Short mmCIF file of C-alpha atoms in Angstrom, two decimals:
data_model
loop_
_atom_site.label_atom_id
_atom_site.label_comp_id
_atom_site.label_asym_id
_atom_site.label_seq_id
_atom_site.Cartn_x
_atom_site.Cartn_y
_atom_site.Cartn_z
CA MET A 1 79.79 49.84 99.58
CA PHE A 2 77.21 47.10 100.18
CA ASP A 3 74.52 49.39 101.57
CA PRO A 4 72.44 49.51 98.36
CA VAL A 5 72.49 45.72 98.17
CA LEU A 6 71.63 45.27 101.84
CA ASN A 7 68.83 47.82 101.62
CA SER A 8 67.38 46.03 98.59
CA LEU A 9 67.47 42.53 100.11
CA PRO A 10 63.92 42.61 101.55
CA ALA A 11 62.46 43.61 98.16
CA PHE A 12 64.62 41.03 96.40
CA ALA A 13 63.50 38.32 98.81
CA SER A 14 59.82 39.14 98.43
CA PHE A 15 59.96 39.18 94.62
CA PHE A 16 62.14 36.07 94.47
CA VAL A 17 59.99 34.03 96.84
CA THR A 18 56.84 35.14 95.02
CA ALA A 19 58.39 34.15 91.69
CA LEU A 20 59.29 30.72 93.08
CA VAL A 21 55.75 30.24 94.41
CA LEU A 22 54.34 31.21 90.99
CA LEU A 23 56.73 28.79 89.30
CA ALA A 24 55.74 25.96 91.65
CA ALA A 25 52.04 26.68 91.07
CA PHE A 26 52.60 26.74 87.30
CA LEU A 27 54.47 23.43 87.41
CA ALA A 28 51.71 21.82 89.46
CA LEU A 29 49.05 22.99 86.99
CA TYR A 30 51.13 22.04 83.95
CA ILE A 31 51.81 18.56 85.29
CA PHE A 32 48.12 18.22 86.15
CA ILE A 33 46.87 19.05 82.63
CA THR A 34 49.33 16.83 80.77
CA PRO A 35 48.03 13.30 80.18
CA TYR A 36 51.34 11.77 81.25
CA SER A 37 53.49 12.09 84.34
CA GLU A 38 56.51 14.19 83.38
CA LEU A 39 58.26 13.62 86.68
CA ALA A 40 57.94 9.84 86.44
CA LEU A 41 59.10 9.92 82.83
CA ILE A 42 62.05 12.15 83.70
CA ARG A 43 63.01 9.86 86.59
CA ALA A 44 62.97 6.98 84.08
CA GLY A 45 65.34 8.89 81.78
CA ASN A 46 62.83 10.10 79.19
CA GLU A 47 64.62 12.93 77.40
CA ALA A 48 61.54 14.09 75.49
CA ALA A 49 59.67 14.71 78.75
CA ALA A 50 62.66 16.52 80.26
CA VAL A 51 63.09 18.79 77.25
CA SER A 52 59.37 19.48 77.04
CA LEU A 53 58.99 20.34 80.72
CA GLY A 54 62.21 22.36 80.67
CA GLY A 55 60.87 24.42 77.78
CA ALA A 56 57.64 25.07 79.65
CA VAL A 57 59.61 26.23 82.70
CA ILE A 58 61.72 28.61 80.59
CA GLY A 59 58.63 29.81 78.70
CA PHE A 60 57.00 30.66 82.02
CA ALA A 61 60.10 32.09 83.71
CA LEU A 62 60.81 34.60 80.92
CA PRO A 63 57.62 36.65 81.41
CA ILE A 64 57.98 36.34 85.18
CA ALA A 65 61.47 37.83 84.95
CA VAL A 66 60.20 40.72 82.85
CA SER A 67 57.27 41.29 85.21
CA VAL A 68 59.70 41.48 88.13
CA ALA A 69 61.82 44.00 86.25
CA ILE A 70 58.91 46.30 85.37
CA SER A 71 56.57 45.81 88.32
CA HIS A 72 56.35 48.37 91.04
CA ASN A 73 54.61 46.00 93.43
CA LEU A 74 54.05 42.32 94.06
CA TYR A 75 50.39 42.45 93.02
CA SER A 76 51.31 43.58 89.51
CA MET A 77 53.92 40.86 89.30
CA ILE A 78 51.44 38.23 90.47
CA GLY A 79 48.91 39.45 87.89
CA TRP A 80 51.43 39.08 85.07
CA GLY A 81 52.40 35.70 86.49
CA LEU A 82 48.80 34.54 86.23
CA VAL A 83 48.66 35.78 82.65
CA ALA A 84 51.90 33.93 81.85
CA CYS A 85 50.52 30.76 83.42
CA VAL A 86 47.33 30.88 81.36
CA VAL A 87 49.29 31.60 78.18
CA GLN A 88 51.62 28.63 78.74
CA LEU A 89 48.75 26.26 79.58
CA LEU A 90 46.91 27.39 76.45
CA THR A 91 50.09 26.87 74.44
CA PHE A 92 50.29 23.24 75.56
CA THR A 93 46.56 22.72 74.96
CA THR A 94 46.82 24.19 71.46
CA ALA A 95 49.86 22.04 70.63
CA ARG A 96 47.99 18.99 71.91
CA LEU A 97 45.01 19.77 69.69
CA ALA A 98 47.16 20.54 66.65
CA LEU A 99 49.33 17.43 67.12
CA PRO A 100 47.25 14.79 68.93
CA THR A 101 50.07 12.24 68.72
CA ILE A 102 52.22 14.42 70.99
CA ASN A 103 50.39 12.80 73.92
CA HIS A 104 51.85 9.46 72.90
CA ASN A 105 55.17 10.63 71.48
CA ILE A 106 56.54 12.20 74.66
CA PRO A 107 55.90 9.18 76.89
CA GLN A 108 57.52 7.05 74.16
CA GLY A 109 60.60 9.25 74.37
CA LYS A 110 60.35 10.72 70.87
CA LEU A 111 62.67 13.66 71.29
CA ALA A 112 61.37 15.56 68.24
CA SER A 113 58.03 16.07 69.98
CA GLY A 114 59.74 17.22 73.18
CA ILE A 115 61.91 19.68 71.26
CA PHE A 116 58.91 21.02 69.34
CA LEU A 117 56.86 21.50 72.49
CA ALA A 118 59.79 23.13 74.32
CA SER A 119 60.49 25.45 71.39
CA LEU A 120 56.85 26.43 71.18
CA SER A 121 56.71 27.13 74.92
CA ILE A 122 59.90 29.20 74.83
CA GLY A 123 58.83 31.10 71.72
CA VAL A 124 55.45 31.96 73.21
CA GLY A 125 57.16 32.86 76.49
CA ILE A 126 59.43 35.31 74.67
CA LEU A 127 56.45 36.91 72.94
CA ASN A 128 54.58 37.06 76.24
CA ALA A 129 57.57 38.69 77.95
CA GLY A 130 57.88 41.21 75.14
CA CYS A 131 54.21 42.14 75.41
CA ILE A 132 54.57 42.70 79.15
CA ALA A 133 57.49 45.06 78.63
#
């Protein structure tokens, strides 16, 4: 009864661990390119930073999930993960250029900016995931 699950556990573990490593690398890069410290802001209760970072995580995780579902090997999944990372970083950079005040609004806790940035990240993530499939 559980044989198919047990037999698939090594593949599951390798894809899952790789996905977590990609997510951690993305978060490190995302936090590095933002001009404010999301983690410090979130620790201080800044909802705009939490929503914004949460949207970026979802926007990155969606294409990773699709790449896991369609990939036949880890290298393909990693390749799509790198593409997803670049797309999300460019999304933030474009939003920052289009709305220069977003750099000040999020640290000030202006939730509208956090929601906009999260929505943009999720929307682009959905499009990215769809293009992978």
